[in-house]
PDB file of C-alpha atoms in Angstrom:
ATOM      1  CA  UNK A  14     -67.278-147.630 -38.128  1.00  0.00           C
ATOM      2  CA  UNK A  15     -68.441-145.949 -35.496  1.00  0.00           C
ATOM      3  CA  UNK A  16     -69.657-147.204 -32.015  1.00  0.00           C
ATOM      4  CA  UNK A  17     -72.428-146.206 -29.486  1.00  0.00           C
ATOM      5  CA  UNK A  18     -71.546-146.623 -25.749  1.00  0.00           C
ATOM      6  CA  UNK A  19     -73.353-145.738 -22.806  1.00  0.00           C
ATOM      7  CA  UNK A  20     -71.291-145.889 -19.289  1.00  0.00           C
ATOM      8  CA  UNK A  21     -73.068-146.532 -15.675  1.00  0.00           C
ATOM      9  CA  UNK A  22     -71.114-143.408 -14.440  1.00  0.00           C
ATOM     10  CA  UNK A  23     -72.083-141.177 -17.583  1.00  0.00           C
ATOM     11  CA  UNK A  24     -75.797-141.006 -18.738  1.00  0.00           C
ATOM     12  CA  UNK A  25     -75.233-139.448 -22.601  1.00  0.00           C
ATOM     13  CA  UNK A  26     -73.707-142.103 -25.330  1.00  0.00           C
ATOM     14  CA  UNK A  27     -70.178-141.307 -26.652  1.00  0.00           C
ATOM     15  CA  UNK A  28     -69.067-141.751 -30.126  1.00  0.00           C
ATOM     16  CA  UNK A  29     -66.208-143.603 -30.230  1.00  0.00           C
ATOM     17  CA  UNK A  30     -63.647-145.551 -33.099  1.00  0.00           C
ATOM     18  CA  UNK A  31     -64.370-149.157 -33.158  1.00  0.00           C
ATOM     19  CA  UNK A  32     -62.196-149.892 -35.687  1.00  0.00           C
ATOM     20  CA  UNK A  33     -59.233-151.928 -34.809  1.00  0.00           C
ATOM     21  CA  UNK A  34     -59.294-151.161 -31.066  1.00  0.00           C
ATOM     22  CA  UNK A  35     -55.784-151.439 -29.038  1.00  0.00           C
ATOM     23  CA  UNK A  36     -56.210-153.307 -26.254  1.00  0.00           C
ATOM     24  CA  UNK A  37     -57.221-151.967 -23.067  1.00  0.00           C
ATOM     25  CA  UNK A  38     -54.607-152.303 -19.624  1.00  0.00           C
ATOM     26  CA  UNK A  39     -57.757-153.484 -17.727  1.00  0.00           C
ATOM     27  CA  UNK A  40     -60.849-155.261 -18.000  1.00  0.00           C
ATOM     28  CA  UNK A  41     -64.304-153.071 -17.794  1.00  0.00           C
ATOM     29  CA  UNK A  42     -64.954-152.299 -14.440  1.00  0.00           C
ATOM     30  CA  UNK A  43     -61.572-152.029 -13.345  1.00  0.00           C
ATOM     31  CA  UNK A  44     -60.530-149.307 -15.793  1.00  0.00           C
ATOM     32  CA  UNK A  45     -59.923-146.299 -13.398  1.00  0.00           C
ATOM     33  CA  UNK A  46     -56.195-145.088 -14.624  1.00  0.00           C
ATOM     34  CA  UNK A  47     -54.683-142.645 -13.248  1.00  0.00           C
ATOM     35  CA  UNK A  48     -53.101-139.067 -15.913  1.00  0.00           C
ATOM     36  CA  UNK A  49     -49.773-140.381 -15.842  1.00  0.00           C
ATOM     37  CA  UNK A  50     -50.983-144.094 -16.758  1.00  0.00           C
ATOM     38  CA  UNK A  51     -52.989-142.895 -19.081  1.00  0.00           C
ATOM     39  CA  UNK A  52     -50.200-140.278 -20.686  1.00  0.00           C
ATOM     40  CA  UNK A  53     -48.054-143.667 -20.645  1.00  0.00           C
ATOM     41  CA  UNK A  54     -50.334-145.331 -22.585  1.00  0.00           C
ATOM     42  CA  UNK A  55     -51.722-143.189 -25.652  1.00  0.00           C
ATOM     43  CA  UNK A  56     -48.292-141.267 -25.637  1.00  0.00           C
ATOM     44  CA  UNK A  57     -50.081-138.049 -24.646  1.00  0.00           C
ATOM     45  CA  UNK A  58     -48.470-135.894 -21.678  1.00  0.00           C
ATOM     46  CA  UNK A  59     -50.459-135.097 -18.906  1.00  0.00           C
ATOM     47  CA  UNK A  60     -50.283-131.538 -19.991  1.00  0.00           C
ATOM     48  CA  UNK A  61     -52.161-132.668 -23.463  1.00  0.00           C
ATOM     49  CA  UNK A  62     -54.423-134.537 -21.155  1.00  0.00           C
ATOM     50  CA  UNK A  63     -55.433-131.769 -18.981  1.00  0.00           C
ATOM     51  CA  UNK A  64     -55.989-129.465 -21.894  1.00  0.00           C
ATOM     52  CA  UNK A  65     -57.888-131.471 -23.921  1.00  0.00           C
ATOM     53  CA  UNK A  66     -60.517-131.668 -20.724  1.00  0.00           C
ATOM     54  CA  UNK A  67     -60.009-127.766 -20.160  1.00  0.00           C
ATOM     55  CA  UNK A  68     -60.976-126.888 -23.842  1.00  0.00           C
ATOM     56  CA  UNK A  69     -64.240-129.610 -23.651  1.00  0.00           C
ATOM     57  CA  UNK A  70     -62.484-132.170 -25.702  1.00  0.00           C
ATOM     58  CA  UNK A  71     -62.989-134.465 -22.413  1.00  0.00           C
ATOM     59  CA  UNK A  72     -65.285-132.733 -20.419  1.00  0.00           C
ATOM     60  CA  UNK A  73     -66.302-135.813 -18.335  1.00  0.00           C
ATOM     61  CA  UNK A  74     -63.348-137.431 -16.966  1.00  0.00           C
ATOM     62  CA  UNK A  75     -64.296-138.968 -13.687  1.00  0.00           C
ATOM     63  CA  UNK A  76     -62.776-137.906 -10.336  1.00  0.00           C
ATOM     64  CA  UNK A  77     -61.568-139.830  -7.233  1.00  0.00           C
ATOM     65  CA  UNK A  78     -63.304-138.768  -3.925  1.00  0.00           C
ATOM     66  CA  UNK A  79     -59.586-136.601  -3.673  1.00  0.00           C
ATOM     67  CA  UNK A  80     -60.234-135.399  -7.172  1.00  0.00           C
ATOM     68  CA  UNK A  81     -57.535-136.905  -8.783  1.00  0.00           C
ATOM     69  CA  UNK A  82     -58.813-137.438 -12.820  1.00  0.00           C
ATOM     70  CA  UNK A  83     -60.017-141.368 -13.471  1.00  0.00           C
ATOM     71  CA  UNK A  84     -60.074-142.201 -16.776  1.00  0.00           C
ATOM     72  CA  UNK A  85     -62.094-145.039 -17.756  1.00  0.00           C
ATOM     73  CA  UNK A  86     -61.323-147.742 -20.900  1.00  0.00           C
ATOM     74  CA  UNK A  87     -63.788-145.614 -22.688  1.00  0.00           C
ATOM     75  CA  UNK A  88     -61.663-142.443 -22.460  1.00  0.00           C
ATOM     76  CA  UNK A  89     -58.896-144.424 -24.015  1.00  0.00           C
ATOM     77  CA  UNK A  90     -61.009-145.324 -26.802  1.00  0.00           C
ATOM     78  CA  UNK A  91     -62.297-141.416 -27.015  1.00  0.00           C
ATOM     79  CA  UNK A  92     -58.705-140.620 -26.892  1.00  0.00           C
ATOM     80  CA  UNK A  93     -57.493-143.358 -29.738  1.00  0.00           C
ATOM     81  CA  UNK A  94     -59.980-141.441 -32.055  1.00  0.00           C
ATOM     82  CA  UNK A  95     -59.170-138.268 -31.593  1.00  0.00           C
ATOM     83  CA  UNK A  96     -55.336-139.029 -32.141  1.00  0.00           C
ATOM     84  CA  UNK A  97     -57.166-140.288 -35.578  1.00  0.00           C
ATOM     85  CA  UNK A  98     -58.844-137.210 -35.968  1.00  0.00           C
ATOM     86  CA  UNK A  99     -55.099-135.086 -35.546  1.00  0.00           C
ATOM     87  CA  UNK A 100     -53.227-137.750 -38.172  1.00  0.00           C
ATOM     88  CA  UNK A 101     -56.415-136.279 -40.412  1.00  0.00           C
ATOM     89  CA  UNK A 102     -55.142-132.544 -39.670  1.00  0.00           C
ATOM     90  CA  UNK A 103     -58.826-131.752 -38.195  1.00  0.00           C
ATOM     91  CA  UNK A 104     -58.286-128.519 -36.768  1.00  0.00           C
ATOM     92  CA  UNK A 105     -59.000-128.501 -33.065  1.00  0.00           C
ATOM     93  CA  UNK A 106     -61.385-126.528 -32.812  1.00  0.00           C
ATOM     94  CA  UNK A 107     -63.637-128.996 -34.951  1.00  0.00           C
ATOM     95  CA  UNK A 108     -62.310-131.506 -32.890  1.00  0.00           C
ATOM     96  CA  UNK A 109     -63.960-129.332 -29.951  1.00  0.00           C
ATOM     97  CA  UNK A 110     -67.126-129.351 -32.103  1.00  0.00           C
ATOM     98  CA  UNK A 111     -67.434-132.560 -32.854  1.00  0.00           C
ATOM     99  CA  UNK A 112     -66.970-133.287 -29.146  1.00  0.00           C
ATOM    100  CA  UNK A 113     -69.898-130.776 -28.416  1.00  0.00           C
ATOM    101  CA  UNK A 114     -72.067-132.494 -31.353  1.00  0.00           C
ATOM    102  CA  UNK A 115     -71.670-135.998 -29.409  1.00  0.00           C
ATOM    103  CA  UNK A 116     -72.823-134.509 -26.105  1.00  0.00           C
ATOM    104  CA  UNK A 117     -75.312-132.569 -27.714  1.00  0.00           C
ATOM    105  CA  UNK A 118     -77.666-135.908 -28.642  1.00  0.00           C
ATOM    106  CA  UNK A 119     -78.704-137.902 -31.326  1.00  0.00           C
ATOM    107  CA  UNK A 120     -80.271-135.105 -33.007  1.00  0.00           C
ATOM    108  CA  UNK A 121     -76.938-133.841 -34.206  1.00  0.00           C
ATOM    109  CA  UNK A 122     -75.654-137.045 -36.038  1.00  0.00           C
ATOM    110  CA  UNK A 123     -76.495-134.907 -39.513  1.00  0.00           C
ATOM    111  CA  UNK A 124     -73.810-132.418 -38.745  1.00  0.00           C
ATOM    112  CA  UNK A 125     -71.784-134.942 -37.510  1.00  0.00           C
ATOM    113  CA  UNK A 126     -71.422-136.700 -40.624  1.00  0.00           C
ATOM    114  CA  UNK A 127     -71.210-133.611 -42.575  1.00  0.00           C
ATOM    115  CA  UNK A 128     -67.844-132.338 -40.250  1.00  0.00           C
ATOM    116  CA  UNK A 129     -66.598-136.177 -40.623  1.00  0.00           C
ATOM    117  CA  UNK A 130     -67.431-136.215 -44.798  1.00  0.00           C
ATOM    118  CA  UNK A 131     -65.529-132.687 -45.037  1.00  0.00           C
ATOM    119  CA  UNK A 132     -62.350-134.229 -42.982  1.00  0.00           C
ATOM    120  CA  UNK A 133     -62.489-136.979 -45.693  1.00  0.00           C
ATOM    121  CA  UNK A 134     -62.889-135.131 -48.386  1.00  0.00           C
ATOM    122  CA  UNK A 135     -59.675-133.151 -47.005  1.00  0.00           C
ATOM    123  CA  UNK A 136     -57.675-136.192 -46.451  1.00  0.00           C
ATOM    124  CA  UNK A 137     -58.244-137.811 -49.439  1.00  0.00           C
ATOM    125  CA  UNK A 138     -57.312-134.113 -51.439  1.00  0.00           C
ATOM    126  CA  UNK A 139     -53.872-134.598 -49.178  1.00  0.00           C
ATOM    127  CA  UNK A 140     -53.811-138.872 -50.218  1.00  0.00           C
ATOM    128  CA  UNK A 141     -53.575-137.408 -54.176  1.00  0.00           C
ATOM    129  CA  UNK A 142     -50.836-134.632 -53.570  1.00  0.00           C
ATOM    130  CA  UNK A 143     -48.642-137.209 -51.691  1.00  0.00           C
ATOM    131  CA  UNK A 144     -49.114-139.694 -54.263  1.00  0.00           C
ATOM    132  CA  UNK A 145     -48.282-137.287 -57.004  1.00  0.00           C
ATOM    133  CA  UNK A 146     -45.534-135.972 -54.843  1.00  0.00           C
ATOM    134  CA  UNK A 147     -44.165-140.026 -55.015  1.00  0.00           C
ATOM    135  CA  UNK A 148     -44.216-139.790 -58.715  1.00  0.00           C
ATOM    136  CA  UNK A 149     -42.136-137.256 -59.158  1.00  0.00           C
ATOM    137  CA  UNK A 150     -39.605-138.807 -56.440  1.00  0.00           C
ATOM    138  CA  UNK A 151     -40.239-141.910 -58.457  1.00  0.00           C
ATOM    139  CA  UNK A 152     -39.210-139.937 -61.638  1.00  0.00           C
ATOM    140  CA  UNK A 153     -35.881-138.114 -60.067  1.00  0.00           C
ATOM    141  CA  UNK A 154     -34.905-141.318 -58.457  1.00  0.00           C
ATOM    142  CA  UNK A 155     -35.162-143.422 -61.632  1.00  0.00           C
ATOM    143  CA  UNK A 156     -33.378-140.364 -63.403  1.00  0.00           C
ATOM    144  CA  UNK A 157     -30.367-140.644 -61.172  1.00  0.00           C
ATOM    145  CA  UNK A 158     -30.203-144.713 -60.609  1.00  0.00           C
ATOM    146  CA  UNK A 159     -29.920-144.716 -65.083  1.00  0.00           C
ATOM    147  CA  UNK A 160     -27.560-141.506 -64.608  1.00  0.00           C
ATOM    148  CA  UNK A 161     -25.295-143.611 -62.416  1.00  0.00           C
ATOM    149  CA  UNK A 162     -25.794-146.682 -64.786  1.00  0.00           C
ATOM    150  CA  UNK A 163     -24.886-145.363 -67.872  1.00  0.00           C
ATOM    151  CA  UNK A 164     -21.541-143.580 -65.957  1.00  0.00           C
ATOM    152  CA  UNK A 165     -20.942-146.810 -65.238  1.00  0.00           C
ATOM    153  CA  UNK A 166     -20.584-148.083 -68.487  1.00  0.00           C
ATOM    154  CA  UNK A 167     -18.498-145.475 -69.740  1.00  0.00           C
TER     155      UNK A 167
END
């Protein structure tokens, strides 16, 4: 499901994951976190963080008048998809596209879908080899527990 925001500080909407939303440190309005609060809290370093703005992933993180980065509740959010979009294997640069899509308007929700359908369609390709990969673990696992059973009996 997928969620339309708009932000007083930022004027274009942001596509973010709605489904099953973490909980956010602090209430709306009083969600200015600091790199390292924010590495603390998706797991990210501040490294990851930096990049990901430097390559357009998070173009619009706000600034304090000293121009330290302030992220905002709806960065986190941003942020909890796109760790969604890496456990996917979405290659970063369509990550980066994606990204571009959002800020690029309404008019590219088409293409959007289309990237998001192709990730799908990749996943679930990846869902069937690791379940086939569990049957055959399934099969060599049940081979040994009877192999050890019928030594047993011997």
């Amino acid at each position: 499901m997928t969620l339309i925001q708009s932000s007083p500080v930022r004027t274009e909407p942001v596509d973010v994951c709605a489904s099953a939303p973490r909980a956010h440190p602090s209430p709306d309005g009083e969600d200015r976190y600091t790199i390292s609060e924010v590495a603390a809290f998706t797991g990210l370093s501040a490294h990851t963080l930096r990049w990901y703005e430097r390559i357009g992933l998070m173009p619009h993180v706000d600034r304090s008048h000293t121009g330290q980065r302030r992220f905002s509740n709806r960065d986190l959010d941003w942020l909890a998809f796109v760790a969604k979009l890496r456990l996917t294997g979405m290659p970063v640069a369509d990550m980066v596209r994606y990204a571009e899509l959002i800020r690029a308007g309404e008019d590219t929700f088409e293409e959007r879908q289309e990237l998001l359908e192709q990730t799908r369609r990749d996943v679930l390709s990846r869902v069937a080899e690791l379940r086939d990969t569990v049957a055959v673990l399934d099969h060599k696992i049940s081979f040994y527990a009877d192999a050890r059973r019928a030594s047993e009996k011997v």
